[in-house]
Amino acid sequence: MMISTGETLITTSDIDDLVGRVRLSAGDTRELEAAKEALFAGRLTPAEAQRIRQRLMVTALRHGGGLLAKVLGRLTPRETAMVRRYAHRLANYLDTLDIWAAQPVMLTLMRFGIPYDEAESIAVAILFQVW
C-alpha cells in the first residue's frame, strides 16, 4: 500500500526501514508505528497526513534510509553531500517548524553555508516529499 505525495511515494517499507533504523539506535519506535498505521488507514485529513510525512522526514534526516534516499535521488552529488553533512542540524530546525515553506528552509540552509542555488534545490526536494 502507498500514499501519494506528488510524484514520489512514501511506502510501508520506507516506514518499516525507519522503524528498524530507530530501533538499532535504541530509540522508541511507537510514534513511527502509529504514523504508519494512521497513514495507511486512510482516515486522516490532508493536513494531518502532511504533518505525519513531515515527522517521517525529520526522522529520515536523523537516521537515513530509503525515504532520505528518495530525497537525495533528486539532488546533485554536491547537494547530496551537503544534506548528509547538515542532516542533523536540518532535522533539528525542521522539528521546530509548524508550517514548512521553501523560503525559511532555504534561508536556514544558507546560514549553514550552503549557496543559494543548492539551498533552493535541497529545500524543494525535501518539501516535495512531504507535500
Short mmCIF file of N, CA and C in Angstrom, two decimals:
data_model
loop_
_atom_site.label_atom_id
_atom_site.label_comp_id
_atom_site.label_asym_id
_atom_site.label_seq_id
_atom_site.Cartn_x
_atom_site.Cartn_y
_atom_site.Cartn_z
N MET A 1 0.84 -1.17 0.00
CA MET A 1 0.00 0.00 0.00
C MET A 1 0.89 1.24 0.00
N MET A 2 0.48 2.31 -0.74
CA MET A 2 1.29 3.51 -0.85
C MET A 2 0.43 4.75 -0.66
N ILE A 3 1.10 5.81 -0.26
CA ILE A 3 0.47 7.13 -0.18
C ILE A 3 1.16 8.00 -1.20
N SER A 4 0.38 8.67 -2.01
CA SER A 4 0.98 9.56 -2.99
C SER A 4 1.29 10.89 -2.34
N THR A 5 2.50 11.37 -2.56
CA THR A 5 2.88 12.71 -2.10
C THR A 5 3.38 13.48 -3.31
N GLY A 6 2.58 13.44 -4.35
CA GLY A 6 3.01 14.05 -5.59
C GLY A 6 3.59 12.98 -6.48
N GLU A 7 4.75 13.22 -7.02
CA GLU A 7 5.38 12.30 -7.95
C GLU A 7 6.04 11.12 -7.23
N THR A 8 6.50 11.35 -6.00
CA THR A 8 7.17 10.29 -5.25
C THR A 8 6.19 9.65 -4.30
N LEU A 9 6.58 8.55 -3.71
CA LEU A 9 5.70 7.82 -2.82
C LEU A 9 6.40 7.49 -1.52
N ILE A 10 5.64 7.53 -0.44
CA ILE A 10 6.11 7.00 0.84
C ILE A 10 5.43 5.65 0.98
N THR A 11 6.20 4.62 1.13
CA THR A 11 5.65 3.28 1.21
C THR A 11 5.74 2.74 2.63
N THR A 12 5.04 1.66 2.85
CA THR A 12 5.14 1.00 4.15
C THR A 12 6.56 0.52 4.39
N SER A 13 7.25 0.11 3.33
CA SER A 13 8.64 -0.35 3.51
C SER A 13 9.57 0.80 3.89
N ASP A 14 9.29 2.03 3.43
CA ASP A 14 10.08 3.20 3.86
C ASP A 14 9.94 3.39 5.36
N ILE A 15 8.71 3.26 5.85
CA ILE A 15 8.47 3.46 7.28
C ILE A 15 9.05 2.29 8.07
N ASP A 16 8.89 1.08 7.56
CA ASP A 16 9.49 -0.09 8.23
C ASP A 16 11.00 0.06 8.33
N ASP A 17 11.61 0.60 7.28
CA ASP A 17 13.06 0.84 7.29
C ASP A 17 13.42 1.83 8.40
N LEU A 18 12.63 2.91 8.52
CA LEU A 18 12.88 3.89 9.58
C LEU A 18 12.71 3.26 10.96
N VAL A 19 11.69 2.43 11.12
CA VAL A 19 11.47 1.75 12.40
C VAL A 19 12.70 0.93 12.77
N GLY A 20 13.21 0.18 11.81
CA GLY A 20 14.40 -0.63 12.06
C GLY A 20 15.61 0.20 12.41
N ARG A 21 15.79 1.31 11.73
CA ARG A 21 16.94 2.18 11.99
C ARG A 21 16.83 2.84 13.37
N VAL A 22 15.64 3.27 13.73
CA VAL A 22 15.45 3.89 15.04
C VAL A 22 15.64 2.83 16.13
N ARG A 23 15.13 1.65 15.89
CA ARG A 23 15.28 0.57 16.86
C ARG A 23 16.76 0.23 17.08
N LEU A 24 17.57 0.26 16.02
CA LEU A 24 19.01 -0.02 16.14
C LEU A 24 19.71 0.99 17.03
N SER A 25 19.22 2.21 17.03
CA SER A 25 19.83 3.24 17.88
C SER A 25 19.16 3.30 19.25
N ALA A 26 18.44 2.24 19.59
CA ALA A 26 17.76 2.11 20.89
C ALA A 26 16.70 3.19 21.09
N GLY A 27 16.10 3.63 19.99
CA GLY A 27 15.06 4.65 20.08
C GLY A 27 13.68 4.04 20.20
N ASP A 28 12.74 4.86 20.57
CA ASP A 28 11.34 4.46 20.72
C ASP A 28 10.68 4.49 19.34
N THR A 29 10.10 3.39 18.93
CA THR A 29 9.50 3.30 17.58
C THR A 29 7.99 3.41 17.60
N ARG A 30 7.40 3.63 18.76
CA ARG A 30 5.93 3.68 18.83
C ARG A 30 5.33 4.77 17.96
N GLU A 31 5.98 5.95 17.92
CA GLU A 31 5.46 7.05 17.10
C GLU A 31 5.48 6.68 15.62
N LEU A 32 6.55 6.05 15.18
CA LEU A 32 6.65 5.64 13.78
C LEU A 32 5.62 4.58 13.43
N GLU A 33 5.45 3.62 14.30
CA GLU A 33 4.47 2.56 14.05
C GLU A 33 3.05 3.12 14.03
N ALA A 34 2.76 4.08 14.92
CA ALA A 34 1.45 4.73 14.92
C ALA A 34 1.27 5.57 13.65
N ALA A 35 2.34 6.22 13.20
CA ALA A 35 2.26 7.01 11.97
C ALA A 35 1.96 6.13 10.78
N LYS A 36 2.61 5.00 10.71
CA LYS A 36 2.36 4.05 9.62
C LYS A 36 0.91 3.61 9.61
N GLU A 37 0.41 3.23 10.77
CA GLU A 37 -0.97 2.78 10.87
C GLU A 37 -1.94 3.89 10.46
N ALA A 38 -1.70 5.10 10.95
CA ALA A 38 -2.58 6.23 10.64
C ALA A 38 -2.55 6.58 9.16
N LEU A 39 -1.37 6.63 8.57
CA LEU A 39 -1.27 7.00 7.15
C LEU A 39 -2.00 6.01 6.25
N PHE A 40 -1.89 4.76 6.55
CA PHE A 40 -2.43 3.76 5.65
C PHE A 40 -3.84 3.32 6.01
N ALA A 41 -4.38 3.85 7.10
CA ALA A 41 -5.78 3.58 7.45
C ALA A 41 -6.71 4.46 6.61
N GLY A 42 -6.17 5.59 6.12
CA GLY A 42 -6.95 6.45 5.24
C GLY A 42 -7.97 7.33 5.94
N ARG A 43 -7.82 7.55 7.22
CA ARG A 43 -8.79 8.35 7.96
C ARG A 43 -8.28 9.73 8.33
N LEU A 44 -7.19 10.15 7.78
CA LEU A 44 -6.58 11.43 8.14
C LEU A 44 -7.01 12.52 7.18
N THR A 45 -7.04 13.74 7.70
CA THR A 45 -7.23 14.88 6.82
C THR A 45 -5.91 15.09 6.07
N PRO A 46 -5.94 15.80 4.96
CA PRO A 46 -4.68 16.07 4.26
C PRO A 46 -3.64 16.76 5.14
N ALA A 47 -4.06 17.67 6.00
CA ALA A 47 -3.12 18.37 6.88
C ALA A 47 -2.50 17.41 7.89
N GLU A 48 -3.29 16.50 8.43
CA GLU A 48 -2.76 15.51 9.38
C GLU A 48 -1.76 14.58 8.71
N ALA A 49 -2.10 14.15 7.49
CA ALA A 49 -1.19 13.27 6.75
C ALA A 49 0.12 14.00 6.42
N GLN A 50 0.02 15.27 6.07
CA GLN A 50 1.22 16.04 5.78
C GLN A 50 2.10 16.17 7.01
N ARG A 51 1.49 16.41 8.16
CA ARG A 51 2.26 16.53 9.40
C ARG A 51 3.00 15.23 9.71
N ILE A 52 2.35 14.11 9.47
CA ILE A 52 3.00 12.82 9.69
C ILE A 52 4.16 12.64 8.72
N ARG A 53 3.97 13.01 7.46
CA ARG A 53 5.06 12.90 6.48
C ARG A 53 6.23 13.80 6.89
N GLN A 54 5.93 14.97 7.46
CA GLN A 54 6.99 15.85 7.94
C GLN A 54 7.77 15.18 9.07
N ARG A 55 7.08 14.56 10.01
CA ARG A 55 7.75 13.85 11.10
C ARG A 55 8.61 12.71 10.55
N LEU A 56 8.11 12.02 9.55
CA LEU A 56 8.89 10.95 8.93
C LEU A 56 10.15 11.50 8.27
N MET A 57 10.05 12.67 7.64
CA MET A 57 11.22 13.27 7.00
C MET A 57 12.26 13.68 8.04
N VAL A 58 11.83 14.24 9.16
CA VAL A 58 12.77 14.60 10.22
C VAL A 58 13.48 13.34 10.72
N THR A 59 12.73 12.27 10.89
CA THR A 59 13.33 11.01 11.34
C THR A 59 14.30 10.48 10.30
N ALA A 60 13.95 10.59 9.03
CA ALA A 60 14.84 10.13 7.96
C ALA A 60 16.13 10.94 7.92
N LEU A 61 16.05 12.23 8.15
CA LEU A 61 17.26 13.07 8.19
C LEU A 61 18.17 12.64 9.33
N ARG A 62 17.58 12.21 10.42
CA ARG A 62 18.39 11.79 11.58
C ARG A 62 18.93 10.37 11.45
N HIS A 63 18.19 9.49 10.76
CA HIS A 63 18.55 8.07 10.76
C HIS A 63 18.86 7.50 9.38
N GLY A 64 18.63 8.26 8.31
CA GLY A 64 18.90 7.76 6.96
C GLY A 64 17.80 6.83 6.48
N GLY A 65 18.12 6.04 5.46
CA GLY A 65 17.18 5.06 4.95
C GLY A 65 16.59 5.41 3.61
N GLY A 66 15.62 4.61 3.21
CA GLY A 66 15.01 4.72 1.89
C GLY A 66 14.30 6.04 1.65
N LEU A 67 13.64 6.56 2.65
CA LEU A 67 12.93 7.83 2.48
C LEU A 67 13.92 8.96 2.20
N LEU A 68 15.01 8.99 2.94
CA LEU A 68 16.03 10.01 2.67
C LEU A 68 16.65 9.79 1.30
N ALA A 69 16.83 8.55 0.91
CA ALA A 69 17.39 8.25 -0.41
C ALA A 69 16.51 8.80 -1.52
N LYS A 70 15.20 8.82 -1.32
CA LYS A 70 14.30 9.40 -2.32
C LYS A 70 14.55 10.89 -2.50
N VAL A 71 14.83 11.57 -1.40
CA VAL A 71 15.14 13.00 -1.48
C VAL A 71 16.50 13.19 -2.15
N LEU A 72 17.48 12.42 -1.72
CA LEU A 72 18.83 12.57 -2.25
C LEU A 72 18.88 12.22 -3.74
N GLY A 73 18.01 11.35 -4.18
CA GLY A 73 17.96 10.98 -5.59
C GLY A 73 17.58 12.12 -6.51
N ARG A 74 17.00 13.17 -5.95
CA ARG A 74 16.61 14.35 -6.73
C ARG A 74 17.71 15.39 -6.79
N LEU A 75 18.81 15.14 -6.07
CA LEU A 75 19.86 16.15 -5.91
C LEU A 75 21.14 15.76 -6.63
N THR A 76 21.98 16.76 -6.85
CA THR A 76 23.30 16.52 -7.42
C THR A 76 24.19 15.88 -6.36
N PRO A 77 25.31 15.29 -6.77
CA PRO A 77 26.22 14.73 -5.76
C PRO A 77 26.69 15.76 -4.73
N ARG A 78 26.94 16.98 -5.16
CA ARG A 78 27.37 18.03 -4.22
C ARG A 78 26.26 18.36 -3.23
N GLU A 79 25.02 18.48 -3.71
CA GLU A 79 23.89 18.77 -2.83
C GLU A 79 23.66 17.61 -1.85
N THR A 80 23.82 16.39 -2.35
CA THR A 80 23.68 15.21 -1.51
C THR A 80 24.69 15.24 -0.38
N ALA A 81 25.93 15.59 -0.70
CA ALA A 81 26.97 15.68 0.32
C ALA A 81 26.62 16.74 1.36
N MET A 82 26.03 17.84 0.92
CA MET A 82 25.65 18.90 1.85
C MET A 82 24.51 18.45 2.77
N VAL A 83 23.55 17.73 2.21
CA VAL A 83 22.46 17.22 3.05
C VAL A 83 23.02 16.27 4.09
N ARG A 84 23.90 15.39 3.66
CA ARG A 84 24.49 14.44 4.62
C ARG A 84 25.28 15.16 5.70
N ARG A 85 25.98 16.20 5.32
CA ARG A 85 26.80 16.94 6.29
C ARG A 85 25.94 17.66 7.33
N TYR A 86 24.82 18.22 6.87
CA TYR A 86 24.00 19.05 7.73
C TYR A 86 22.67 18.39 8.12
N ALA A 87 22.53 17.11 7.91
CA ALA A 87 21.25 16.43 8.13
C ALA A 87 20.71 16.61 9.54
N HIS A 88 21.55 16.44 10.54
CA HIS A 88 21.06 16.55 11.92
C HIS A 88 20.67 17.99 12.27
N ARG A 89 21.46 18.94 11.81
CA ARG A 89 21.11 20.35 12.06
C ARG A 89 19.81 20.71 11.35
N LEU A 90 19.67 20.23 10.12
CA LEU A 90 18.45 20.50 9.37
C LEU A 90 17.25 19.83 10.05
N ALA A 91 17.41 18.61 10.51
CA ALA A 91 16.33 17.92 11.22
C ALA A 91 15.93 18.70 12.47
N ASN A 92 16.91 19.18 13.21
CA ASN A 92 16.61 19.96 14.42
C ASN A 92 15.83 21.22 14.08
N TYR A 93 16.20 21.88 12.98
CA TYR A 93 15.49 23.08 12.56
C TYR A 93 14.06 22.72 12.12
N LEU A 94 13.92 21.72 11.27
CA LEU A 94 12.59 21.35 10.78
C LEU A 94 11.68 20.92 11.92
N ASP A 95 12.27 20.36 12.95
CA ASP A 95 11.50 19.93 14.12
C ASP A 95 10.82 21.10 14.82
N THR A 96 11.34 22.31 14.64
CA THR A 96 10.78 23.49 15.31
C THR A 96 9.68 24.16 14.49
N LEU A 97 9.55 23.80 13.23
CA LEU A 97 8.59 24.48 12.35
C LEU A 97 7.17 23.95 12.51
N ASP A 98 6.22 24.85 12.50
CA ASP A 98 4.82 24.46 12.44
C ASP A 98 4.36 24.39 10.98
N ILE A 99 4.84 25.32 10.18
CA ILE A 99 4.49 25.36 8.76
C ILE A 99 5.78 25.29 7.97
N TRP A 100 5.87 24.28 7.12
CA TRP A 100 7.07 24.11 6.30
C TRP A 100 6.88 24.87 5.00
N ALA A 101 7.83 25.74 4.69
CA ALA A 101 7.81 26.51 3.45
C ALA A 101 9.23 26.60 2.92
N ALA A 102 9.36 26.77 1.62
CA ALA A 102 10.67 26.75 0.98
C ALA A 102 11.59 27.87 1.47
N GLN A 103 11.08 29.08 1.56
CA GLN A 103 11.95 30.21 1.88
C GLN A 103 12.64 30.07 3.24
N PRO A 104 11.92 29.77 4.33
CA PRO A 104 12.63 29.63 5.61
C PRO A 104 13.62 28.48 5.62
N VAL A 105 13.28 27.39 4.95
CA VAL A 105 14.21 26.25 4.89
C VAL A 105 15.46 26.65 4.10
N MET A 106 15.25 27.35 2.98
CA MET A 106 16.39 27.81 2.18
C MET A 106 17.29 28.75 2.98
N LEU A 107 16.69 29.69 3.68
CA LEU A 107 17.47 30.66 4.47
C LEU A 107 18.28 29.95 5.56
N THR A 108 17.69 28.96 6.17
CA THR A 108 18.41 28.19 7.19
C THR A 108 19.57 27.44 6.56
N LEU A 109 19.34 26.82 5.43
CA LEU A 109 20.43 26.11 4.74
C LEU A 109 21.54 27.09 4.35
N MET A 110 21.17 28.28 3.95
CA MET A 110 22.17 29.29 3.59
C MET A 110 22.96 29.72 4.83
N ARG A 111 22.29 29.78 5.99
CA ARG A 111 23.00 30.09 7.24
C ARG A 111 24.00 28.99 7.58
N PHE A 112 23.72 27.78 7.16
CA PHE A 112 24.66 26.67 7.36
C PHE A 112 25.88 26.80 6.44
N GLY A 113 25.78 27.66 5.42
CA GLY A 113 26.89 27.86 4.49
C GLY A 113 26.64 27.29 3.11
N ILE A 114 25.43 26.86 2.84
CA ILE A 114 25.10 26.29 1.53
C ILE A 114 24.72 27.42 0.58
N PRO A 115 25.29 27.47 -0.62
CA PRO A 115 24.96 28.52 -1.60
C PRO A 115 23.47 28.50 -1.97
N TYR A 116 22.98 29.65 -2.41
CA TYR A 116 21.56 29.84 -2.70
C TYR A 116 20.98 28.76 -3.61
N ASP A 117 21.58 28.54 -4.77
CA ASP A 117 21.01 27.58 -5.74
C ASP A 117 20.89 26.19 -5.15
N GLU A 118 21.91 25.78 -4.43
CA GLU A 118 21.88 24.45 -3.83
C GLU A 118 20.90 24.39 -2.67
N ALA A 119 20.82 25.46 -1.89
CA ALA A 119 19.85 25.52 -0.79
C ALA A 119 18.42 25.42 -1.34
N GLU A 120 18.19 26.09 -2.45
CA GLU A 120 16.87 26.03 -3.08
C GLU A 120 16.53 24.61 -3.52
N SER A 121 17.46 23.96 -4.19
CA SER A 121 17.23 22.59 -4.66
C SER A 121 16.96 21.64 -3.50
N ILE A 122 17.72 21.77 -2.44
CA ILE A 122 17.56 20.89 -1.28
C ILE A 122 16.21 21.14 -0.62
N ALA A 123 15.85 22.40 -0.42
CA ALA A 123 14.58 22.73 0.21
C ALA A 123 13.41 22.18 -0.61
N VAL A 124 13.46 22.37 -1.91
CA VAL A 124 12.37 21.90 -2.77
C VAL A 124 12.29 20.37 -2.74
N ALA A 125 13.42 19.70 -2.79
CA ALA A 125 13.41 18.23 -2.75
C ALA A 125 12.80 17.71 -1.46
N ILE A 126 13.13 18.33 -0.35
CA ILE A 126 12.58 17.90 0.94
C ILE A 126 11.09 18.20 1.01
N LEU A 127 10.71 19.39 0.65
CA LEU A 127 9.31 19.77 0.73
C LEU A 127 8.45 18.99 -0.24
N PHE A 128 8.99 18.70 -1.41
CA PHE A 128 8.22 17.92 -2.40
C PHE A 128 7.85 16.56 -1.82
N GLN A 129 8.72 16.01 -1.03
CA GLN A 129 8.47 14.68 -0.45
C GLN A 129 7.35 14.70 0.60
N VAL A 130 7.14 15.83 1.26
CA VAL A 130 6.16 15.87 2.33
C VAL A 130 4.83 16.53 1.94
N TRP A 131 4.78 17.25 0.82
CA TRP A 131 3.53 17.92 0.44
C TRP A 131 2.53 16.94 -0.07
#
